[in-house]
Coordinates of C-alpha atoms in Angstrom, one line a residue:
X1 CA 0.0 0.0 0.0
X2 CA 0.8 3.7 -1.0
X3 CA -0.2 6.2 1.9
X4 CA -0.1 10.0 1.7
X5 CA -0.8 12.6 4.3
X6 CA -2.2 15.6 3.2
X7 CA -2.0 18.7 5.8
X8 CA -3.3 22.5 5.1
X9 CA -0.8 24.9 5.9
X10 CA -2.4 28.2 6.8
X11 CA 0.5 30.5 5.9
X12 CA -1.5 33.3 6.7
X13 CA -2.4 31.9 10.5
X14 CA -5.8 33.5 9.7
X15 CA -7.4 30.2 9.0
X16 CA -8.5 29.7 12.4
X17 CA -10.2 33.0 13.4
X18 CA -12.9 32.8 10.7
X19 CA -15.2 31.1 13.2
X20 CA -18.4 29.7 11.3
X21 CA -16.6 30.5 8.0
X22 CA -13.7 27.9 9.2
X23 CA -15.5 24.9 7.9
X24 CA -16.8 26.4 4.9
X25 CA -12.9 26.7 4.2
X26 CA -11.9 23.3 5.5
X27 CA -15.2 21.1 3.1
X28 CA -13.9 23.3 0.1
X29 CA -10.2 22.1 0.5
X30 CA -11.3 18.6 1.8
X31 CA -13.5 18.4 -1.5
X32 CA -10.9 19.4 -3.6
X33 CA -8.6 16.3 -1.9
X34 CA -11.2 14.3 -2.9
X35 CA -12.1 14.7 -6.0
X36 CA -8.4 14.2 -7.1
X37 CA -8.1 11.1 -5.2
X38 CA -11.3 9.5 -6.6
X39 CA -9.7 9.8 -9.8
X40 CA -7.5 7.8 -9.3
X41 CA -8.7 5.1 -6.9
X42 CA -7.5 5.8 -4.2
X43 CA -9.7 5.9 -0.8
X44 CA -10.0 8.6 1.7
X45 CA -9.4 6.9 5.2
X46 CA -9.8 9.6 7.6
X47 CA -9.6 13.4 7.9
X48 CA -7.6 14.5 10.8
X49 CA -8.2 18.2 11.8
X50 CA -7.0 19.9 8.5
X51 CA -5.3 16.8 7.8
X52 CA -6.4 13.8 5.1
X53 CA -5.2 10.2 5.3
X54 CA -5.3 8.6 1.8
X55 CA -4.7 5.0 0.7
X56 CA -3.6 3.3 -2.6
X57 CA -4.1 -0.5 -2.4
X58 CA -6.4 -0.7 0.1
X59 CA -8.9 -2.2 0.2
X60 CA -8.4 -2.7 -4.0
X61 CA -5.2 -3.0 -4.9
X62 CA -4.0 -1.6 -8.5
X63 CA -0.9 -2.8 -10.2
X64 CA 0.3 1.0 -10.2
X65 CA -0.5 2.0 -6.9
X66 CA 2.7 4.0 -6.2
X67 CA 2.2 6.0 -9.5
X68 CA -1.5 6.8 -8.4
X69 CA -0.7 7.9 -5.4
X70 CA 1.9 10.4 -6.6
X71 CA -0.1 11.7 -9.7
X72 CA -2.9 12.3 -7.0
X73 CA -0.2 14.1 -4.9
X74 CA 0.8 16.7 -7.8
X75 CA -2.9 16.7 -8.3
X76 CA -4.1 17.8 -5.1
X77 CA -1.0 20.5 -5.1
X78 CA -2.6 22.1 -8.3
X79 CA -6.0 21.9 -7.1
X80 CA -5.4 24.2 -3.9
X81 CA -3.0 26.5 -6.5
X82 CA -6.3 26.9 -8.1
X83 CA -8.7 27.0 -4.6
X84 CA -6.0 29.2 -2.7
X85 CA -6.9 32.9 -5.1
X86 CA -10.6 32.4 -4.5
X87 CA -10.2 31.4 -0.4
X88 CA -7.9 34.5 -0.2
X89 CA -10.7 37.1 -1.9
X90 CA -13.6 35.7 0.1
X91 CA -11.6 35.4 3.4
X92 CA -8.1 36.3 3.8
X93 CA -6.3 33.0 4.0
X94 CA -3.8 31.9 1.8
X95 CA -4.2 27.8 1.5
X96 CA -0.8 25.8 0.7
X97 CA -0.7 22.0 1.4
X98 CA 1.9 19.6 2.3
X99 CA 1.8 16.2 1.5
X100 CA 4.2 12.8 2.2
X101 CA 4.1 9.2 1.1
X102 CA 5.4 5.9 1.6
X103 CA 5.1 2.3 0.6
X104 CA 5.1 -0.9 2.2
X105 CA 3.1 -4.0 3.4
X106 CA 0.3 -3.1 5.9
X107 CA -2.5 -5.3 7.8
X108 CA -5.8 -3.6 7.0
X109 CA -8.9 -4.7 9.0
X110 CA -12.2 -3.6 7.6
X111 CA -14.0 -1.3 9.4
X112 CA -17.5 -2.7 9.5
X113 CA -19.5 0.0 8.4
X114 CA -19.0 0.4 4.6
X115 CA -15.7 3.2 5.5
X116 CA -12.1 3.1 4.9
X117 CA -10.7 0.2 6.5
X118 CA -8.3 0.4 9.1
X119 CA -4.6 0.0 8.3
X120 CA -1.3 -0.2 10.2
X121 CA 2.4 -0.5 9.3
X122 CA 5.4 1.1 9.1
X123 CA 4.4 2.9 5.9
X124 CA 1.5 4.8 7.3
X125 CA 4.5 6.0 10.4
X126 CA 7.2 7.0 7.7
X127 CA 4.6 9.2 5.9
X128 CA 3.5 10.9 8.9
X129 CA 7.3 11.5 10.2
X130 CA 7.9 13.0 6.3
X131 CA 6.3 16.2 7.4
X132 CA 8.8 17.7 9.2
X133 CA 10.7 17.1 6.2
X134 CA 8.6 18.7 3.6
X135 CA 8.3 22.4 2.6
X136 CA 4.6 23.8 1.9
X137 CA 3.2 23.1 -1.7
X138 CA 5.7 20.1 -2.2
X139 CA 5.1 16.5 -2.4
X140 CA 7.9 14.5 -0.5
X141 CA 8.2 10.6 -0.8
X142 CA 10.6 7.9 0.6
X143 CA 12.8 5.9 -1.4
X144 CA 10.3 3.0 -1.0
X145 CA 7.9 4.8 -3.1
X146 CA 10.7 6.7 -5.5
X147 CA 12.0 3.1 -6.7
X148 CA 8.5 2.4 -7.4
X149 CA 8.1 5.4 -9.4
X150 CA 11.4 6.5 -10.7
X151 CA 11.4 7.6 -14.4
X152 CA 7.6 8.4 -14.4
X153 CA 8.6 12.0 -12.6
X154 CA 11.3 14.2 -12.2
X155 CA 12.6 14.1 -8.5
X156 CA 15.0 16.2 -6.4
X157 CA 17.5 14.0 -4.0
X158 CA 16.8 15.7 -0.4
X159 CA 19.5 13.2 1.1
X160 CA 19.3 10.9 3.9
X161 CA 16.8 11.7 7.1
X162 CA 16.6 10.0 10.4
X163 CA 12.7 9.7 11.3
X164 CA 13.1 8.2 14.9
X165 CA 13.3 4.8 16.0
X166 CA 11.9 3.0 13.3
X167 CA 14.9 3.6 11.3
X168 CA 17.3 5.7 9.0
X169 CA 15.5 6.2 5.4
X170 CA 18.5 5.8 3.1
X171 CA 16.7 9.0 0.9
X172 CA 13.7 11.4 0.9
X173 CA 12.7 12.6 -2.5
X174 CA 10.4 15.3 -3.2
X175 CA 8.5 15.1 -6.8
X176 CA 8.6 18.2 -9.1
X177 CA 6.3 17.0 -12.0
X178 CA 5.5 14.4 -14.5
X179 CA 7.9 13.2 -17.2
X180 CA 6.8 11.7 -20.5
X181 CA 7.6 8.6 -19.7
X182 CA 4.5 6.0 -20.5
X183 CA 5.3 2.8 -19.7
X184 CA 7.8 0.5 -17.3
X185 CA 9.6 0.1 -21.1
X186 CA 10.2 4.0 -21.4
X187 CA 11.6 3.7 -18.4
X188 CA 13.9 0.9 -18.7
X189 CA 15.0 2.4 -21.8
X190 CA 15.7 6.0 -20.0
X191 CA 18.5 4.5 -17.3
X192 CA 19.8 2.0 -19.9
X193 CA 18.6 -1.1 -17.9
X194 CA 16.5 -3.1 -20.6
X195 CA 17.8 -6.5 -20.6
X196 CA 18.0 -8.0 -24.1
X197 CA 14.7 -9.8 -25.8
X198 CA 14.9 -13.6 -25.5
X199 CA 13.0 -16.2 -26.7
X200 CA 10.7 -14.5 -28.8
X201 CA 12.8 -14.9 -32.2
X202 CA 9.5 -16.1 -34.0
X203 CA 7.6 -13.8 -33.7
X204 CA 10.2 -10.6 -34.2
X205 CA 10.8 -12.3 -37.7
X206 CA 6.8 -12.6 -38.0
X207 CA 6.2 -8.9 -37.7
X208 CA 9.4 -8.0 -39.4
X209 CA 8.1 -10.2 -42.6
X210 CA 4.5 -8.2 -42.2
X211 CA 6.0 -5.0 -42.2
X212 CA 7.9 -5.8 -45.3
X213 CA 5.2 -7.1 -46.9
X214 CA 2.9 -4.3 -46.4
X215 CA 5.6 -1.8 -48.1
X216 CA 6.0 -4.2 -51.2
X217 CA 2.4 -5.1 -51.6
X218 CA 1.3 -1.7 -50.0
X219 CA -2.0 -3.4 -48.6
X220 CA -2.3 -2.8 -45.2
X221 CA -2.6 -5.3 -42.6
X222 CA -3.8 -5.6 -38.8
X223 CA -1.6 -7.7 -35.9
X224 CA -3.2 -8.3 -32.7
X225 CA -0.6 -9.3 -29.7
X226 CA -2.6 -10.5 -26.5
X227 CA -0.8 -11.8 -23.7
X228 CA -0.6 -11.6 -19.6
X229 CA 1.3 -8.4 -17.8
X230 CA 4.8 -8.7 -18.4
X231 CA 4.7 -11.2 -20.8
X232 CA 6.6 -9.2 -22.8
X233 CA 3.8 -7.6 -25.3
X234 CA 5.4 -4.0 -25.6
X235 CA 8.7 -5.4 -25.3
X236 CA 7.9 -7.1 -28.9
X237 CA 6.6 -3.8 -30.5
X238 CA 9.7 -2.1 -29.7
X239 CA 11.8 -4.5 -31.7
X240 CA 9.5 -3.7 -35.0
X241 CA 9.8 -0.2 -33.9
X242 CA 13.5 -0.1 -34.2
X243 CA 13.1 -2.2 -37.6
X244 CA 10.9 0.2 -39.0
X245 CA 13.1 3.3 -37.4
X246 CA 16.1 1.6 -39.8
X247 CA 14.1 2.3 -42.8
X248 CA 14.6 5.9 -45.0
X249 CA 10.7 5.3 -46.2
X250 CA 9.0 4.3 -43.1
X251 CA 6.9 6.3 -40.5
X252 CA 5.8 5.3 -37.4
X253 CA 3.7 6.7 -34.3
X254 CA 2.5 5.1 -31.1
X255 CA -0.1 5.8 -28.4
X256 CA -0.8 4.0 -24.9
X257 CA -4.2 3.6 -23.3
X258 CA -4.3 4.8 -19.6
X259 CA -6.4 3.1 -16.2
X260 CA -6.5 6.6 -15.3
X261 CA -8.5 8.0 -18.6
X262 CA -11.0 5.0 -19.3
X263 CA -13.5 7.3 -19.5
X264 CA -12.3 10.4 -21.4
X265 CA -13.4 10.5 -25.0
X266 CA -10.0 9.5 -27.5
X267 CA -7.4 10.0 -24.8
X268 CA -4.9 7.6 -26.6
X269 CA -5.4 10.2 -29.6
X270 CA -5.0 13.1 -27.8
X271 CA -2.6 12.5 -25.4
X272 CA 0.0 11.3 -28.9
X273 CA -1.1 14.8 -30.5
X274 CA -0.2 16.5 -27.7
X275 CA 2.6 15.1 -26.5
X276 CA 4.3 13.7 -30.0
X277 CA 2.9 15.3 -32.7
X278 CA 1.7 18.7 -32.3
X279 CA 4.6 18.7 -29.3
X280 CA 2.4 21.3 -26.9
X281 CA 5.0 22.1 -24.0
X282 CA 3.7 22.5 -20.3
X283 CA 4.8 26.0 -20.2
X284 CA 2.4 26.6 -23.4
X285 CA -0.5 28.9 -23.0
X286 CA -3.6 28.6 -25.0
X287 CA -2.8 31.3 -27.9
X288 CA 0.8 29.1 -28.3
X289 CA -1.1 25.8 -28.4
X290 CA -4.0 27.3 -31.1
X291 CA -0.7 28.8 -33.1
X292 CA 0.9 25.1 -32.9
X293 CA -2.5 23.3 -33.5
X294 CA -3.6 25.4 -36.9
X295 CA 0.5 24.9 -38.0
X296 CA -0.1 21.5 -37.9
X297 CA -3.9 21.3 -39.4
X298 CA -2.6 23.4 -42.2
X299 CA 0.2 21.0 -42.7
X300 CA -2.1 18.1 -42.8
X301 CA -3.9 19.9 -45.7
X302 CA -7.1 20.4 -44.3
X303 CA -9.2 23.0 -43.8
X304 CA -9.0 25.5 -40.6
X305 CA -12.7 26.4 -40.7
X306 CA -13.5 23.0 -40.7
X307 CA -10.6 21.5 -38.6
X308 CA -10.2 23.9 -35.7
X309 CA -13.7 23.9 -34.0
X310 CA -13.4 19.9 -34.1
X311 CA -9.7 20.1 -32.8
X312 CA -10.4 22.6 -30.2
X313 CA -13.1 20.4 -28.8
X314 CA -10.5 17.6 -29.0
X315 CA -7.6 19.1 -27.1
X316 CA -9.8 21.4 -24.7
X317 CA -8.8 24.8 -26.1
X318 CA -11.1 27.7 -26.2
X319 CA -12.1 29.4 -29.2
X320 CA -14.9 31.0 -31.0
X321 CA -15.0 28.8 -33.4
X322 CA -16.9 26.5 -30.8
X323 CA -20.1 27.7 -31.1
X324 CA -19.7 26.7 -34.9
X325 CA -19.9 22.8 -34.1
X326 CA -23.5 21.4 -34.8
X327 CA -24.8 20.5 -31.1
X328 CA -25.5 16.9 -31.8
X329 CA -23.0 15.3 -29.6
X330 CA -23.0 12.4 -31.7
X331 CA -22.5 14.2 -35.2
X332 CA -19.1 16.1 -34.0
X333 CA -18.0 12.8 -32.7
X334 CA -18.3 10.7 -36.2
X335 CA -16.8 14.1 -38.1
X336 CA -14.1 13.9 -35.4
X337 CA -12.9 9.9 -36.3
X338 CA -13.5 10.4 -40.0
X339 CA -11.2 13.4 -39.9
X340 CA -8.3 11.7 -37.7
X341 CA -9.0 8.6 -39.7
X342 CA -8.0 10.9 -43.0
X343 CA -5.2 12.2 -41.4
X344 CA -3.7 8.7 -40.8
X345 CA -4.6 7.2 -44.2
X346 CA -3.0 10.1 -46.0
X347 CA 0.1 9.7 -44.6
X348 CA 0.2 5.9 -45.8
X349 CA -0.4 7.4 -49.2
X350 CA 3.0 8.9 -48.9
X351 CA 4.7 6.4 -47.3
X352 CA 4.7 3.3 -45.1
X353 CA 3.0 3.7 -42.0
X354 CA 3.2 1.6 -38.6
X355 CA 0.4 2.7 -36.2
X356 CA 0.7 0.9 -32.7
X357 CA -2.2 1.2 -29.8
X358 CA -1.1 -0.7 -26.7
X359 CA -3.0 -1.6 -23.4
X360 CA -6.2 -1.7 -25.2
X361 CA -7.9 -3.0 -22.2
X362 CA -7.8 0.7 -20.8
X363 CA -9.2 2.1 -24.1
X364 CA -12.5 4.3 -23.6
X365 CA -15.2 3.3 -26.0
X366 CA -14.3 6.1 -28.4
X367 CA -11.2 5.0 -29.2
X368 CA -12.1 1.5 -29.8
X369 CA -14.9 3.1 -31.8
X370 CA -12.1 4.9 -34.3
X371 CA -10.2 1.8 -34.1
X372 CA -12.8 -0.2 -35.5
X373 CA -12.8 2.5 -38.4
X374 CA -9.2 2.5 -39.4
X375 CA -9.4 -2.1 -39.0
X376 CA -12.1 -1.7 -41.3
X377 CA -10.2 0.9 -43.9
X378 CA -6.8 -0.2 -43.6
X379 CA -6.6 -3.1 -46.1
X380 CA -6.6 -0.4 -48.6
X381 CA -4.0 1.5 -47.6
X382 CA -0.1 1.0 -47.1
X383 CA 0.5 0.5 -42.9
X384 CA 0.6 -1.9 -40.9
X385 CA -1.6 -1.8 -37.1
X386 CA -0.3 -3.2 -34.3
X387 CA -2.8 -3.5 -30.9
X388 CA -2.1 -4.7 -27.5
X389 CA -3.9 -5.9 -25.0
X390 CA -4.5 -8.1 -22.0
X391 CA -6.5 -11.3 -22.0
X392 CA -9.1 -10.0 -20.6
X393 CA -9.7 -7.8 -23.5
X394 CA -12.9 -9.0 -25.9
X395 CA -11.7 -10.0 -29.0
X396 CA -13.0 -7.4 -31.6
X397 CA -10.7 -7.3 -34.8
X398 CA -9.9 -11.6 -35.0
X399 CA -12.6 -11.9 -37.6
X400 CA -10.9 -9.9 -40.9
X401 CA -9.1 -11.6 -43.3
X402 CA -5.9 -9.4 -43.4
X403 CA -5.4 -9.8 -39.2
X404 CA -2.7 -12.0 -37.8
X405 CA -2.8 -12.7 -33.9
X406 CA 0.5 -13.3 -32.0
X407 CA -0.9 -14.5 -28.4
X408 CA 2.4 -14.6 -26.3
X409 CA 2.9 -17.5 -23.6
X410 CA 5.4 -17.7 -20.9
X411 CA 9.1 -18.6 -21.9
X412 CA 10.6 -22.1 -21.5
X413 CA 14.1 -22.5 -19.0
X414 CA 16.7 -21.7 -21.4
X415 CA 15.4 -18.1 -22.5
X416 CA 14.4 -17.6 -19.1
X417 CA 18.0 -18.5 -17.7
X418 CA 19.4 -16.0 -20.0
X419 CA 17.5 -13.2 -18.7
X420 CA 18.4 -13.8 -15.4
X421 CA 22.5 -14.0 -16.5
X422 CA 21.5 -11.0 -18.4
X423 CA 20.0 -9.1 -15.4
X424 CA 23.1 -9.8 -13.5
X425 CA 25.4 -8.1 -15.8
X426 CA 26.2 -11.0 -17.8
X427 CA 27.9 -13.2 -15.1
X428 CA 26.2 -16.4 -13.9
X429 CA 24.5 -16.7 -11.1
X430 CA 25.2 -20.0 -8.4
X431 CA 22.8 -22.5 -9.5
X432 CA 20.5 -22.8 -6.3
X433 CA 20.1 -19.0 -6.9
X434 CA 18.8 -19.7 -10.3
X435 CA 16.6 -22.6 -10.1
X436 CA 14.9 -20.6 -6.8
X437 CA 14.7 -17.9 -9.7
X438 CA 13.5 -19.5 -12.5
X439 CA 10.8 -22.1 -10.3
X440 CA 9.4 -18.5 -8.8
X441 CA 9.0 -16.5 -11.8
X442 CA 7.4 -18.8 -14.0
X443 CA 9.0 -17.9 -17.3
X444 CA 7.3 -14.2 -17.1
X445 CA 10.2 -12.2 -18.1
X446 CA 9.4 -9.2 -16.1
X447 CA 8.8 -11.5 -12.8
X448 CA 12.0 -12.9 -13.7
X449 CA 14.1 -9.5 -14.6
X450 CA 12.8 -8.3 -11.0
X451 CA 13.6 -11.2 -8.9
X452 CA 17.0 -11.4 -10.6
X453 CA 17.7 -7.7 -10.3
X454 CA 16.2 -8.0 -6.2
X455 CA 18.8 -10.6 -5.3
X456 CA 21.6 -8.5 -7.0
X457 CA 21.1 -6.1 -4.8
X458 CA 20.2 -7.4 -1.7
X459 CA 23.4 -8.9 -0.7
X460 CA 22.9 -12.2 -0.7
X461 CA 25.9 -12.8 -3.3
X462 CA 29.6 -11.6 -3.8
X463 CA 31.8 -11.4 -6.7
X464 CA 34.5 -13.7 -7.0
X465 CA 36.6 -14.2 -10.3
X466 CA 33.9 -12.6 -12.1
X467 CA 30.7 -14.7 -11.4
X468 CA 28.8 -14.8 -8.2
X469 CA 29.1 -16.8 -5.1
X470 CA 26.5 -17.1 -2.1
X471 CA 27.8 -15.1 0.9
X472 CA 25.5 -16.8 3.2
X473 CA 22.8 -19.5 3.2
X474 CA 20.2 -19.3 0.5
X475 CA 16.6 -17.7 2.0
X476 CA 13.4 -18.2 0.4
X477 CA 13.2 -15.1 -2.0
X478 CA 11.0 -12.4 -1.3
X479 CA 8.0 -10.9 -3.8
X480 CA 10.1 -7.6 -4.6
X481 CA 8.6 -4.3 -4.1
X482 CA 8.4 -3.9 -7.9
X483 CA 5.7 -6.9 -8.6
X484 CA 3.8 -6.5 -4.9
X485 CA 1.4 -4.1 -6.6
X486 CA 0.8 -6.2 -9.5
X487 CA 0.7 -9.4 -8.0
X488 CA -2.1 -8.2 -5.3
X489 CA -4.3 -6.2 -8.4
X490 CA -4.4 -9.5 -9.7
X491 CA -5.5 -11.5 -6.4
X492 CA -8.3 -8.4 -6.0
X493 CA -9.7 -9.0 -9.0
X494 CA -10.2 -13.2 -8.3
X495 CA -13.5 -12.0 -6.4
X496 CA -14.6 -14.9 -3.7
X497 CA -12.0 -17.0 -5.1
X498 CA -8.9 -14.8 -3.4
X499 CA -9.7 -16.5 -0.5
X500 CA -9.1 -19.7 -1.7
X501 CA -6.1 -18.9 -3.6
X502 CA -5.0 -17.4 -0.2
X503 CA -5.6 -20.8 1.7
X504 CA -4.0 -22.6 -1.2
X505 CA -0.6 -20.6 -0.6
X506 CA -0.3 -21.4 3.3
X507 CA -0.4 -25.2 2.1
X508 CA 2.6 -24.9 -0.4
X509 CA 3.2 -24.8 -4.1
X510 CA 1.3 -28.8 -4.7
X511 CA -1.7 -30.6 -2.3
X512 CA -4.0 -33.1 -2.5
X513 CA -7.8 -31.5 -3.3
X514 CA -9.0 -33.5 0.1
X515 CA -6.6 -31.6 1.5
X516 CA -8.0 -28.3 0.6
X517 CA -11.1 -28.9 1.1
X518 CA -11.1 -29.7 4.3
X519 CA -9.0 -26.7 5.4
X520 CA -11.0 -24.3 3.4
X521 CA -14.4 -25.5 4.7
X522 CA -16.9 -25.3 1.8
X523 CA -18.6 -27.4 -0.3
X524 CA -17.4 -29.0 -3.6
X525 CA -19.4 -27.3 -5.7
X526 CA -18.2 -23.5 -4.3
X527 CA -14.4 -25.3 -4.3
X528 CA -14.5 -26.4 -7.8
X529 CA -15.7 -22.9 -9.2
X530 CA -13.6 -21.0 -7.3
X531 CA -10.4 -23.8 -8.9
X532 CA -11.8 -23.1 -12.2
X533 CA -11.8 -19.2 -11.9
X534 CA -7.7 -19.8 -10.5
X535 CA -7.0 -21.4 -13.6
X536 CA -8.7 -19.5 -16.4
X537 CA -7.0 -16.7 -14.0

């Protein structure tokens, strides 16, 4: 679990002498927590005073808990920028917040009545001791949480702090803003840690053959890649990425679906036009962004009159040219995906085009909507689209003839033995290390990059004439930090079968069914469900 504590900071030290008008003050500012934090997931436990205890993970855990909790940080800091002018003309006060986070196991007991549960742990202690540490209007986290979240924001080292008897924190971070990074790959490939592909030589030369064909034949074709989190999906796509990035003719573009936009209308679209092709900057004001956005529409050889009311509603920009859109709802939308959909296809006219859309299970309807528009019109044109998405994800697209579907399984010993030598710097690991390794992870690459990557650096081994030795006796390995989140999103989501996976794990990795039935006390009709739900799991 990810905690924050949120506390007001009256600079003022009016805040209090407004009487009545205090709590007027103090629901405005608690709302504005709130809101934030509801978008992304996370739960409100408790409001202390002027203070607000927030969970990520509890009671619903999310494989990104640590990123939620940090985006909702920097959210809640620009929601009292905006509340603080308003409080200060009605009243006087000048509103500023401080808020601090940390991450780590906690035993949550439900509180009976439909609230917040109760948690306690050594997280929710750390994150209260933080705020002595951190400044008004900043957002200061652990190095718990910052390894969780390092390369999704910019951070500033505040150096080691000593928060009492719990223990020395080896580093307190506070977060300045968001980075463009999108995915655990972006990361990997910012700090040069991306361990080399393995095992998936197939289906690299599949997707290099279909980009090939597609710029010979110039027909356009569709590839679906399905597979389970870090299986190894976008992993793939950035091997045809840096085939296509070889060629002189080619052009490619990619966008990523979000858990945190499901419900906003294209945000795949608009978050690449933004951030890629149109390249608005933060610092941008509205008049630089309308400058940037008719550049580009005049560029794509349409016209403004046309273009700008439906681009404007798009990327949230005022204009005049607003009140020109019909008001049918529905009518600006279809104009909308026709015109992004001629965009797209008139750039295939002029050469090659790869189009990639990953995490489709987080797509809003609109954009699976557009999608089903450019599948439908792409055999006539010269790209190739590439979509990801998670098994759980309806199959849409598996029905046209010019589709091929690459459904990615988990890797046998050999290529997952070479991602753990790989992960440790190319030097072999002892071989009870790597059987414990390998047995654990379960041929997911990304289980087994982090496991191998955890016991690098937790001193279980020493170098000796260039390989590794044990330095002690071999423990059981821990989950690292890394995969917790993940691992426990996935466990949430089981329903009334959690519990029986839970019983299931205290008897060990193989039992007899007599066995668990007895110990898990239900009938065989409830057990065999609930073993059937485990496995399709």
């Amino acid at each position: 679990m990810t905690v924050l504590f949120c506390d007001l900071v009256d600079s003022t030290g009016l805040l209090e002498t407004l009487g009545e008008q205090y709590w007027v003050v103090l629901s405005a500012y608690r709302d504005a927590c709130k809101m934030v934090v509801d978008r992304y997931e996370g739960q409100v436990a408790e409001y202390v005073g002027d203070g607000v205890v927030i969970y990520f993970g509890v009671p619903i855990a999310h494989e990104d808990d640590a990123q939620r909790a940090v985006r909702a940080g920097l959210g809640i800091l620009a929601a009292i920028r905006g509340l603080s002018p308003r409080v200060e003309r009605d009243y006087g006060v000048s509103l500023e917040v401080r808020i601090t986070g940390d991450t780590g196991p906690v035993v949550a007991r439900s509180s009976g009545n439909g609230g917040a549960p109760a948690a306690y742990g050594r997280a929710l202690i750390l994150a209260s001791r933080l705020k002595a540490v951190a400044q008004p209007q900043s957002l200061v986290i652990t190095d718990d949480t910052h390894r969780l979240v390092r390369g999704y924001f910019q951070t500033r080292d505040l150096g080691p702090r000593d928060l009492g008897r719990i223990g020395r924190v080896a580093a307190v971070h506070e977060v300045m803003r968001e980075t463009t990074a999108r995915s655990r790959l972006d990361v990997s490939l910012a700090f040069s840690d991306l361990t080399p592909l393995m095992g998936r030589n197939l289906e690299v030369q599949m997707l290099c053959e279909l980009w090939e064909k597609v710029r010979s034949n110039r027909s356009g074709h569709v590839v679906l890649i399905g597979g389970e989190p870090g299986i190894g999906k976008s992993r793939l796509v950035r091997m045809l990425e840096e085939h296509v990035a070889k060629e002189p003719d080619g052009w490619l573009t990619s966008c990523f679906a979000s858990p945190y936009y499901t419900n906003s209308a294209f945000y795949p679209i608009v978050d690449l036009l933004e951030r890629v092709v149109i390249q608005f900057r933060t610092d941008d004001g509205p008049e630089q962004k309308r400058t940037k956005l008719e550049g580009w529409l005049v560029q794509c050889g349409l016209a403004l009159e046309e273009a700008m009311p439906l681009f404007n509603r798009l990327l949230s920009l005022p204009g005049k040219e607003l009140d020109q859109l019909d008001a049918d709802p529905k009518t600006v939308k279809q104009k909308t995906m026709s015109t992004l959909l001629r965009i797209l296809l008139a750039r295939s006219v002029e050469q090659p085009v790869l189009f990639v859309c990953e995490d489709l299970h987080w797509a809003d309807p609109s954009t699976l909507e557009l999608l089903d528009l450019l599948v439908q019109a792409v055999a006539q044109s010269c790209a190739l689209v590439v979509l990801t998405f998670r098994p759980e994800f309806p199959q849409r697209w598996n029905t046209v003839g010019y589709h091929t579907q690459i459904s990615l399984s988990r890797l046998g010993r050999e290529p997952s033995a070479q991602i753990v030598t790989a992960a440790a710097g190319g030097r072999p690991l002892p071989p009870a290390v790597l059987e414990q390794i390998l047995r654990r992870a379960d041929g997911v690459p990304l289980f087994i990059e982090e496991l191998s990557k955890m016991v690098r650096e937790s001193g279980l081994l020493r170098e000796v004439s260039g390989r590794f030795e044990l330095a002690g006796a071999l423990p059981a390995l821990n989950i690292p930090m890394t995969l917790r989140d993940s691992l426990l999103a996935r466990l949430d989501r089981l329903g009334g079968a959690k519990s029986i996976a839970q019983v299931a794990a205290v008897l060990g990795r193989e039992f007899p069914y007599a066995l668990l039935r007895t110990v898990a006390a239900t009938d065989d009709d409830d057990l065999l469900a609930a073993l059937s739900q485990l496995v399709d799991a």
